[in-house]
PDB file of C-alpha atoms in Angstrom:
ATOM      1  CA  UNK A  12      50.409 -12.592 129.170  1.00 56.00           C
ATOM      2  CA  UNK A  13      47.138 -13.724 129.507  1.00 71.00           C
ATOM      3  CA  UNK A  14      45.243 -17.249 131.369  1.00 92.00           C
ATOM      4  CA  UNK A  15      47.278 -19.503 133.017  1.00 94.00           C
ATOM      5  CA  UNK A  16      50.798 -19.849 131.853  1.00 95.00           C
ATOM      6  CA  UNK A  17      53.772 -22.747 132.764  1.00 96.00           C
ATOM      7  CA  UNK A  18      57.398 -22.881 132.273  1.00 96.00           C
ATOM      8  CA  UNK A  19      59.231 -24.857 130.757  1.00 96.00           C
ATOM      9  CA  UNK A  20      57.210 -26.352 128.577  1.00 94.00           C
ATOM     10  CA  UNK A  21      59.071 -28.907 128.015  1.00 95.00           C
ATOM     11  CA  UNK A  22      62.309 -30.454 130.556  1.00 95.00           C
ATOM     12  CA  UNK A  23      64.143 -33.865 130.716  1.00 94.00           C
ATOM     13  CA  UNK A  24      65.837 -34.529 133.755  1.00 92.00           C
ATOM     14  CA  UNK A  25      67.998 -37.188 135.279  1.00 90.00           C
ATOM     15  CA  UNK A  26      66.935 -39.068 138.576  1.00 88.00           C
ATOM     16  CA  UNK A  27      69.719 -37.194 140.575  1.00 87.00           C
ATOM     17  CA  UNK A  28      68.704 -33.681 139.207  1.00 88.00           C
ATOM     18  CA  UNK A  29      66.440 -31.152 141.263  1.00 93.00           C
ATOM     19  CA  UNK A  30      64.289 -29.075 139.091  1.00 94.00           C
ATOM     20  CA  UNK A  31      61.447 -26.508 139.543  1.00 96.00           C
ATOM     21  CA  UNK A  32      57.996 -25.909 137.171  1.00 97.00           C
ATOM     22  CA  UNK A  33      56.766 -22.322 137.353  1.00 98.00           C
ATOM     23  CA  UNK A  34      52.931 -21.866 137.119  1.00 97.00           C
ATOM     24  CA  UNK A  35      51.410 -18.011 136.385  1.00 97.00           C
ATOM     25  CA  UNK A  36      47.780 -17.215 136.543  1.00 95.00           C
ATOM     26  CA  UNK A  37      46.906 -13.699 135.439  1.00 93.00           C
ATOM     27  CA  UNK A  38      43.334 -14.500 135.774  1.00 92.00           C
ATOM     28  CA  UNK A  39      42.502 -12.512 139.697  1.00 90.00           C
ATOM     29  CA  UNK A  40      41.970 -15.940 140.979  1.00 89.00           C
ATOM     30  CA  UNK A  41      42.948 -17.521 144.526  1.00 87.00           C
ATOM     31  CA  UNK A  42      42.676 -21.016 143.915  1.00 86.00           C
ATOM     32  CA  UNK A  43      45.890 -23.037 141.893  1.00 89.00           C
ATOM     33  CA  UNK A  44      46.194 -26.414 141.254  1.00 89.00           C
ATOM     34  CA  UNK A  45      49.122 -29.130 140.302  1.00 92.00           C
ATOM     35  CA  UNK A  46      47.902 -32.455 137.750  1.00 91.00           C
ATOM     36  CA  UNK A  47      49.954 -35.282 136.430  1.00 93.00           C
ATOM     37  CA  UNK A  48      48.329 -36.620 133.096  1.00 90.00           C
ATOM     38  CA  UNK A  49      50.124 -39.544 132.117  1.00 89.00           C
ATOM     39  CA  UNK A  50      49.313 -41.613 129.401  1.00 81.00           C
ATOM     40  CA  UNK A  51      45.794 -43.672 129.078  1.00 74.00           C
ATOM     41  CA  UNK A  52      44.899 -42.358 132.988  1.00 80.00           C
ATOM     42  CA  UNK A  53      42.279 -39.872 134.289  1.00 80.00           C
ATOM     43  CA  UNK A  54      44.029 -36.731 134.803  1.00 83.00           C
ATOM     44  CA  UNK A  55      45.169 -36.837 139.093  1.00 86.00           C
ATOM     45  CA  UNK A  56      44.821 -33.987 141.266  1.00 84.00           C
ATOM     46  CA  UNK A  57      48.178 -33.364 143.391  1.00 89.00           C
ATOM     47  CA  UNK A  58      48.366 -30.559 145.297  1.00 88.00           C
ATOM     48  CA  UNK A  59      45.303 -27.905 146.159  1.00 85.00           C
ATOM     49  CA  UNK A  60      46.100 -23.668 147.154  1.00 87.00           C
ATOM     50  CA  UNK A  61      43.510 -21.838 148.364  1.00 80.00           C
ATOM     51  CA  UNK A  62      44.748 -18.163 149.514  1.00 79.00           C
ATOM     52  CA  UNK A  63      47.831 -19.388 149.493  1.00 79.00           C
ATOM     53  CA  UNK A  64      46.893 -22.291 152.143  1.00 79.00           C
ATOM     54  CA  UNK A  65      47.631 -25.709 150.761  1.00 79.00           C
ATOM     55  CA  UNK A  66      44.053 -27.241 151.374  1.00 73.00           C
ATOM     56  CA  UNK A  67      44.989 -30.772 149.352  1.00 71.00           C
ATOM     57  CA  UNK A  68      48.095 -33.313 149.538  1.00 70.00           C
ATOM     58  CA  UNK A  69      46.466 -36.555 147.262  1.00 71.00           C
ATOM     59  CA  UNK A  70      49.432 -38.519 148.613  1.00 77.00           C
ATOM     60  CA  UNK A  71      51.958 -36.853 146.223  1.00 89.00           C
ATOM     61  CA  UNK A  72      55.289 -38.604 147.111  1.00 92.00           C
ATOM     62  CA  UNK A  73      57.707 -35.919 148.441  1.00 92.00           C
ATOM     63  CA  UNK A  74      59.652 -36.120 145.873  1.00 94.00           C
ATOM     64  CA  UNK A  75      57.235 -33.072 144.798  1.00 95.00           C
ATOM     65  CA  UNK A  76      57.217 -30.219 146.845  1.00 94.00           C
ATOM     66  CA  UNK A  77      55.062 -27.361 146.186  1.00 95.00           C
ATOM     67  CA  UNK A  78      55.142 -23.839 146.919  1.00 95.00           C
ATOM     68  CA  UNK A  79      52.668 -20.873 146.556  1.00 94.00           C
ATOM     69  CA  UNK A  80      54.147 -17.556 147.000  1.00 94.00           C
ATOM     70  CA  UNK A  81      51.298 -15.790 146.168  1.00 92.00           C
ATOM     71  CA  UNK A  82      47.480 -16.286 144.720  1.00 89.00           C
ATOM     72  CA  UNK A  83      49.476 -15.757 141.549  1.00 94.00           C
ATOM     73  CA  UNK A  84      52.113 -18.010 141.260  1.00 96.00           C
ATOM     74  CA  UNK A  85      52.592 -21.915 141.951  1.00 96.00           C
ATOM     75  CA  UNK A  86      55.757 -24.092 141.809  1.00 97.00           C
ATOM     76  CA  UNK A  87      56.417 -27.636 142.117  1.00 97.00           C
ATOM     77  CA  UNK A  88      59.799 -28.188 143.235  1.00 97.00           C
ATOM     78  CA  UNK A  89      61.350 -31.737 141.653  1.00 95.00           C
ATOM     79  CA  UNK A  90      63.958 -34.079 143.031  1.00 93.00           C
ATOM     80  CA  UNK A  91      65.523 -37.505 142.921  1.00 93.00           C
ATOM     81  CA  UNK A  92      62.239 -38.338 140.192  1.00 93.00           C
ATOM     82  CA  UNK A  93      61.692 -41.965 139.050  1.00 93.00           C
ATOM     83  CA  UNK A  94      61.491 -42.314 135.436  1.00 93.00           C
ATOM     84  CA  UNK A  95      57.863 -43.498 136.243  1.00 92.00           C
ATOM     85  CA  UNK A  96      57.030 -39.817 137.348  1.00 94.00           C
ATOM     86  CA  UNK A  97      57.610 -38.769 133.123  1.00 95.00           C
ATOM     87  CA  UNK A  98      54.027 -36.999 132.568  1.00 95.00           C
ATOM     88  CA  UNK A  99      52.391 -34.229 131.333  1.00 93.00           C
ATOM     89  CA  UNK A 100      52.050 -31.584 134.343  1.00 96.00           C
ATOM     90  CA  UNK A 101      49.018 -29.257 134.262  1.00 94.00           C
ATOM     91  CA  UNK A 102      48.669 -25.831 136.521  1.00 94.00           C
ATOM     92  CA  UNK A 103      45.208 -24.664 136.766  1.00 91.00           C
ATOM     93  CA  UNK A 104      43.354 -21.781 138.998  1.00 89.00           C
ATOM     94  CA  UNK A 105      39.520 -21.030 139.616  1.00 85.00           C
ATOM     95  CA  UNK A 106      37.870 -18.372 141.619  1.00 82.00           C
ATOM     96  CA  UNK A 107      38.534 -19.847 145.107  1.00 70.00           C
ATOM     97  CA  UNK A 108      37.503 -18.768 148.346  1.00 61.00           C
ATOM     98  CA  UNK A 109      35.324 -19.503 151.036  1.00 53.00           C
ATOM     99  CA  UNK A 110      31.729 -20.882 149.886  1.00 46.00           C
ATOM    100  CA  UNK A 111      32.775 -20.780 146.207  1.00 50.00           C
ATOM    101  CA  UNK A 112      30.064 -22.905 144.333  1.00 44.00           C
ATOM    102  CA  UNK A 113      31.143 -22.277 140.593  1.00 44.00           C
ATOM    103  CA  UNK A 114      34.468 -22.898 140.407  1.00 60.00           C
ATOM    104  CA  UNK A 115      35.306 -23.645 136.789  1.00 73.00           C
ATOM    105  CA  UNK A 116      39.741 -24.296 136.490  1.00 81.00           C
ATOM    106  CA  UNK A 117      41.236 -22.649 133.678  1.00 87.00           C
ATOM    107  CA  UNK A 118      44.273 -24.704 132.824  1.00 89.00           C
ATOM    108  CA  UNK A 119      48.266 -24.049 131.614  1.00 92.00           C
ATOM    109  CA  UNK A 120      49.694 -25.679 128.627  1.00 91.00           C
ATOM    110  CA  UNK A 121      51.638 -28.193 130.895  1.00 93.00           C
ATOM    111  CA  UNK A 122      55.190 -29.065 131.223  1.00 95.00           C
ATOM    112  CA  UNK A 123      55.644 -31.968 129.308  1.00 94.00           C
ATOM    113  CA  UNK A 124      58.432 -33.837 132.319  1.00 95.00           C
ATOM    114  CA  UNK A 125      60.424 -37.219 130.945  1.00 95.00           C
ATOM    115  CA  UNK A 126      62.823 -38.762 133.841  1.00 94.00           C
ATOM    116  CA  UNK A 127      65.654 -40.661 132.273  1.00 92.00           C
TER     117      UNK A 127
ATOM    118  CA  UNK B  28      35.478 -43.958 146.196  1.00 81.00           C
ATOM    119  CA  UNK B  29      34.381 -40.867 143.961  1.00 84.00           C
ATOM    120  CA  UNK B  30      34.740 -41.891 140.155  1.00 90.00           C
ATOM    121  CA  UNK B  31      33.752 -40.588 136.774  1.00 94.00           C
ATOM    122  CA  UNK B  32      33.209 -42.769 133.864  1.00 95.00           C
ATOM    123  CA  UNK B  33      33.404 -42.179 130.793  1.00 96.00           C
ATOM    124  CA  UNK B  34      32.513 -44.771 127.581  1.00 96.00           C
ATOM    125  CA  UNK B  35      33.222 -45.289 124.327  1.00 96.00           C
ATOM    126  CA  UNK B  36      36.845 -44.526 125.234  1.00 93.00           C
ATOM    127  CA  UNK B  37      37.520 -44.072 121.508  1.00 94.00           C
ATOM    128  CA  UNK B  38      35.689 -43.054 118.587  1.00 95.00           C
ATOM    129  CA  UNK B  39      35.850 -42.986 114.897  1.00 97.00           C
ATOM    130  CA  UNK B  40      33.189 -41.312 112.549  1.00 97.00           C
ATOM    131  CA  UNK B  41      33.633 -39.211 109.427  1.00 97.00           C
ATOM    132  CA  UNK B  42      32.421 -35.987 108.988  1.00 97.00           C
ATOM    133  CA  UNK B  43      29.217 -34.390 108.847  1.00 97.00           C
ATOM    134  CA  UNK B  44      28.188 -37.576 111.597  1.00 97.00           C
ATOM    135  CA  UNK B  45      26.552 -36.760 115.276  1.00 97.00           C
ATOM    136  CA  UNK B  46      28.224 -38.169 117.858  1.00 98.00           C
ATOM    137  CA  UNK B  47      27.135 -38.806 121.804  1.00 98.00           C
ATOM    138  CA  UNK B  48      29.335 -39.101 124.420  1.00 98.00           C
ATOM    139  CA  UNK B  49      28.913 -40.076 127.588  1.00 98.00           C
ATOM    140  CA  UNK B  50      29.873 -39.590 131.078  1.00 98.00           C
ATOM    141  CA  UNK B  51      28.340 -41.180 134.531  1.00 97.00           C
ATOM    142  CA  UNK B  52      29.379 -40.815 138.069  1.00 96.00           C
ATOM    143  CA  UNK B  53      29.536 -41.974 141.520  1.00 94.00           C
ATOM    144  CA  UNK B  54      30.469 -38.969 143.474  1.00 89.00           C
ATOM    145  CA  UNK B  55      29.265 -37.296 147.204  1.00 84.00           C
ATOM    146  CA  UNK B  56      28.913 -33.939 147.519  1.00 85.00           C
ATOM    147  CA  UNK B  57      28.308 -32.907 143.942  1.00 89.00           C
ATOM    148  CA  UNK B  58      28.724 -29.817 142.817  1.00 86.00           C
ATOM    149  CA  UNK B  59      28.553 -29.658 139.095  1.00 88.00           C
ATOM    150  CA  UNK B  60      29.874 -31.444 135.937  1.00 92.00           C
ATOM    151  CA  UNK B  61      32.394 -30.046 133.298  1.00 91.00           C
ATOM    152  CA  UNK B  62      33.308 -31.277 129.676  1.00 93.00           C
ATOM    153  CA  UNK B  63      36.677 -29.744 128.679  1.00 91.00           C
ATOM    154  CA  UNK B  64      38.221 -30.905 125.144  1.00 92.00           C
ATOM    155  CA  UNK B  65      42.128 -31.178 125.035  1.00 88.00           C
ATOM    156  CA  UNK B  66      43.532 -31.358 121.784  1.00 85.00           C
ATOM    157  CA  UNK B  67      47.289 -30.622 122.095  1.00 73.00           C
ATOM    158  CA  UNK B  68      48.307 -30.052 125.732  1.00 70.00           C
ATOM    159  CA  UNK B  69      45.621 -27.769 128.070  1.00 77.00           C
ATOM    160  CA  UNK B  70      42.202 -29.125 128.129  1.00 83.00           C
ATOM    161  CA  UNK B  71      39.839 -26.068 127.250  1.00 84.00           C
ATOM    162  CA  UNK B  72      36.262 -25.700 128.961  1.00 83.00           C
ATOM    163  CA  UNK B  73      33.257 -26.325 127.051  1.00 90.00           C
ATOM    164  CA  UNK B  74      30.139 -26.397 129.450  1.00 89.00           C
ATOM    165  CA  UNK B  75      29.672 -26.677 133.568  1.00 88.00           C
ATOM    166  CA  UNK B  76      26.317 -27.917 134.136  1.00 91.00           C
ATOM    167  CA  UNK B  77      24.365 -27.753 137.454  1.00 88.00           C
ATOM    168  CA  UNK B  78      20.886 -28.687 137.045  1.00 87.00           C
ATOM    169  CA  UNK B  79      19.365 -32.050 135.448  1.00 89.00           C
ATOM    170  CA  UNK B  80      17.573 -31.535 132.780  1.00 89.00           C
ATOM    171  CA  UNK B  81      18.422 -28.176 131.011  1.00 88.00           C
ATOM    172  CA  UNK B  82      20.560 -28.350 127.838  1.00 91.00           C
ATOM    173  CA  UNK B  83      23.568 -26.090 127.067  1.00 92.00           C
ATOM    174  CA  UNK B  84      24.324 -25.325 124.065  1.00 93.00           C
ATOM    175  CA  UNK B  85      26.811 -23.806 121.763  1.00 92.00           C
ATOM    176  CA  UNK B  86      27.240 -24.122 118.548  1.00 95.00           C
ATOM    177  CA  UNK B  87      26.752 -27.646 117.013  1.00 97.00           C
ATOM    178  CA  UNK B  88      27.710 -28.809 121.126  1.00 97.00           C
ATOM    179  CA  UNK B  89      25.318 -29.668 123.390  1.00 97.00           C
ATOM    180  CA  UNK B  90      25.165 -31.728 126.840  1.00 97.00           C
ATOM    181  CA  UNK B  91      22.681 -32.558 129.322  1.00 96.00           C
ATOM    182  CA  UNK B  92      23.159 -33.715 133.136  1.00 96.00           C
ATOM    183  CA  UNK B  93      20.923 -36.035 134.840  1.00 95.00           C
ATOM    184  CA  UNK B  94      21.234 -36.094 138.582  1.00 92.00           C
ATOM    185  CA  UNK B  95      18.589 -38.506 138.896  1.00 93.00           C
ATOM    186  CA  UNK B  96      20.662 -41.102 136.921  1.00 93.00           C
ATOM    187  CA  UNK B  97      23.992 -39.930 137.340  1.00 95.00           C
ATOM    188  CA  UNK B  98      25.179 -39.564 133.890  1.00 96.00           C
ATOM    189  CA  UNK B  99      25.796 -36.783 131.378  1.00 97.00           C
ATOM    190  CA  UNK B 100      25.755 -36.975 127.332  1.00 98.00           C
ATOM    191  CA  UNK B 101      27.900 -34.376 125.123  1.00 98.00           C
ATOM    192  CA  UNK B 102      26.292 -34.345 121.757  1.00 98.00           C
ATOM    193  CA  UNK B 103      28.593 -32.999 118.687  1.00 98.00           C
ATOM    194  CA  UNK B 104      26.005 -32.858 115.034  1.00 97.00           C
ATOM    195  CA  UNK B 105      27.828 -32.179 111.469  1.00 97.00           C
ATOM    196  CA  UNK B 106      31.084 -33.128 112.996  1.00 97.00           C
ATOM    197  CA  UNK B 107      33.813 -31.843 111.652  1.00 97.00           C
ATOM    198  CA  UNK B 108      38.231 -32.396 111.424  1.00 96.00           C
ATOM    199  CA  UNK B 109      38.673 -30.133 114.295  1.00 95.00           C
ATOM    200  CA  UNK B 110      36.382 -31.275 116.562  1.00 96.00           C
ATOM    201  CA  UNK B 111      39.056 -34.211 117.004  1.00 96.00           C
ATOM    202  CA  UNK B 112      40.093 -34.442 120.534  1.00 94.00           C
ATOM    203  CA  UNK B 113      39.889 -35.847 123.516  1.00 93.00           C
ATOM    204  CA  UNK B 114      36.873 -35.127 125.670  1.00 95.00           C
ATOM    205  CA  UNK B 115      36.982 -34.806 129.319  1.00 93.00           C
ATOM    206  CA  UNK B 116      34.425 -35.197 131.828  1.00 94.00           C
ATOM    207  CA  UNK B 117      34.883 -34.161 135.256  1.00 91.00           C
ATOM    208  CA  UNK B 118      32.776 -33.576 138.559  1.00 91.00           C
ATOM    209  CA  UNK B 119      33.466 -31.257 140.745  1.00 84.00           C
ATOM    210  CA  UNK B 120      33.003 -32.153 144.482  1.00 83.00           C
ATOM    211  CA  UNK B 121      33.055 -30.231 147.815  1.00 78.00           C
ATOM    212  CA  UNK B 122      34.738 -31.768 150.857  1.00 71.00           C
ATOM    213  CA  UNK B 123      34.362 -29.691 153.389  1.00 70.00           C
ATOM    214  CA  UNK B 124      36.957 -27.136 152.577  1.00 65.00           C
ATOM    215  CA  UNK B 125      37.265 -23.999 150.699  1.00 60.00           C
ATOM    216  CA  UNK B 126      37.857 -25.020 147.572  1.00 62.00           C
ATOM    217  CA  UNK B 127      36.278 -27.523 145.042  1.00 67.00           C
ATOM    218  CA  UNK B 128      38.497 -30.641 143.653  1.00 74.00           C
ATOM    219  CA  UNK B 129      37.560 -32.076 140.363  1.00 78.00           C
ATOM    220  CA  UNK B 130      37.386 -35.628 139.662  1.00 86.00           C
ATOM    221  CA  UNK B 131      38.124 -36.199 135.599  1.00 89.00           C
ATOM    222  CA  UNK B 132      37.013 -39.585 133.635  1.00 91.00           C
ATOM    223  CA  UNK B 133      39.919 -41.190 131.365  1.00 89.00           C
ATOM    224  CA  UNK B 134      38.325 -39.214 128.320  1.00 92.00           C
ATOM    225  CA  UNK B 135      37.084 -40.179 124.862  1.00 95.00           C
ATOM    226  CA  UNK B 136      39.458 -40.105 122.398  1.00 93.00           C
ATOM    227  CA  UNK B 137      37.633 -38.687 118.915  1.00 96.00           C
ATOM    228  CA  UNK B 138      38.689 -38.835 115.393  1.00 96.00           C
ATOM    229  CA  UNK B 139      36.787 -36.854 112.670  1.00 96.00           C
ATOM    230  CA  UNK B 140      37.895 -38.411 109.044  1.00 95.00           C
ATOM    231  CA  UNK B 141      37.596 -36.056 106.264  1.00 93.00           C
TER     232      UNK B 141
END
């Protein structure tokens, strides 16, 4: 496997259901990042790892709970969802690290999510 | 608050055309500006620019950043069917901590007609 890779890529879940997505980056890189892309809306940064360190929270509900094993792998952890929370979900990583100027994301395919 | 426009929000041309697209800002602590294109599901990069005034260029794609204004154009000539997409714009911004967050624009949706 090569890049940045997510699973499922695509899940439908009921409100009372708890579900995980699985992000991979094969890439060397220590930053990952969570995005909901919902329809006919910028693209909005949830949750930041740096070295494993969550360095962002943009006011995710906690109905989303990430975790970050490693510099490799990123999860986001789903439960009780509102059928408002049916998106698109992008993983990306980027270099990282302390003082990092260029730091271009490379991104998953997503996990298309719908909440019934 | 940091934003990223970017306008039309949809075009239509046929192909062989040259399109423009645009992208302006209101950010703090700029870093650089990306175009990605997303056509199915990831978006893809296309360019990172850092300095105002120096073109990139690949292929029939170009783009230009002007810091000065605040606004970057990605230029597509002799368009053609694939190059429909959407086009993102996003700045990326340094808060203080270790890693950059980017800031993306809604996009602009592009159709290519045969």
């Amino acid at each position: 496997e090569t890049g940045v890779t997510q699973t499922p890529r695509h899940l439908v879940m009921g409100m009372t259901n708890k579900k995980s997505l699985k992000c991979e980056q094969h890439l060397g890189h220590n930053a990952m990042y969570w995005y909901k892309q919902s329809a006919k809306k910028p693209l909005e940064l949830m949750f930041v790892y740096n070295f494993k360190e969550q360095t962002e929270n943009n006011s995710v509900p906690s109905r989303f709970s990430p975790e970050c094993p490693n510099s490799s792998h990123l999860f986001l952890h789903l439960h009780t969802l509102q059928p408002e929370d049916s998106a698109l979900y992008l993983c990306a990583s980027s270099q990282g690290g302390w003082l990092a100027t260029y730091n271009e994301q490379f991104f998953g395919p997503g996990t298309r999510l719908t909440v019934l | 608050e940091d934003k990223v426009v970017q306008s039309p929000l949809s075009l239509v041309v046929h192909e062989g055309d040259t399109v423009t697209l645009n992208c302006s800002y209101e950010v703090t602590n700029f870093r650089s500006l990306l175009w990605y294109k997303q056509e199915k599901k990831a978006p893809t990069f296309l360019f990172m620019l850092t300095s105002s005034g120096i073109e990139k260029k690949s292929g029939r794609l170009s783009s230009i950043l002007d810091k000065k204004e605040l606004f970057s154009i990605l230029n597509i000539t002799a368009t053609q069917t694939g190059d429909s997409a959407v086009y993102l714009c996003a700045v990326e911004a340094n808060y203080g901590g270790a890693t950059n967050k980017l800031i993306f624009g809604t996009g602009t949706l592009l159709a290519v007609q045969p």
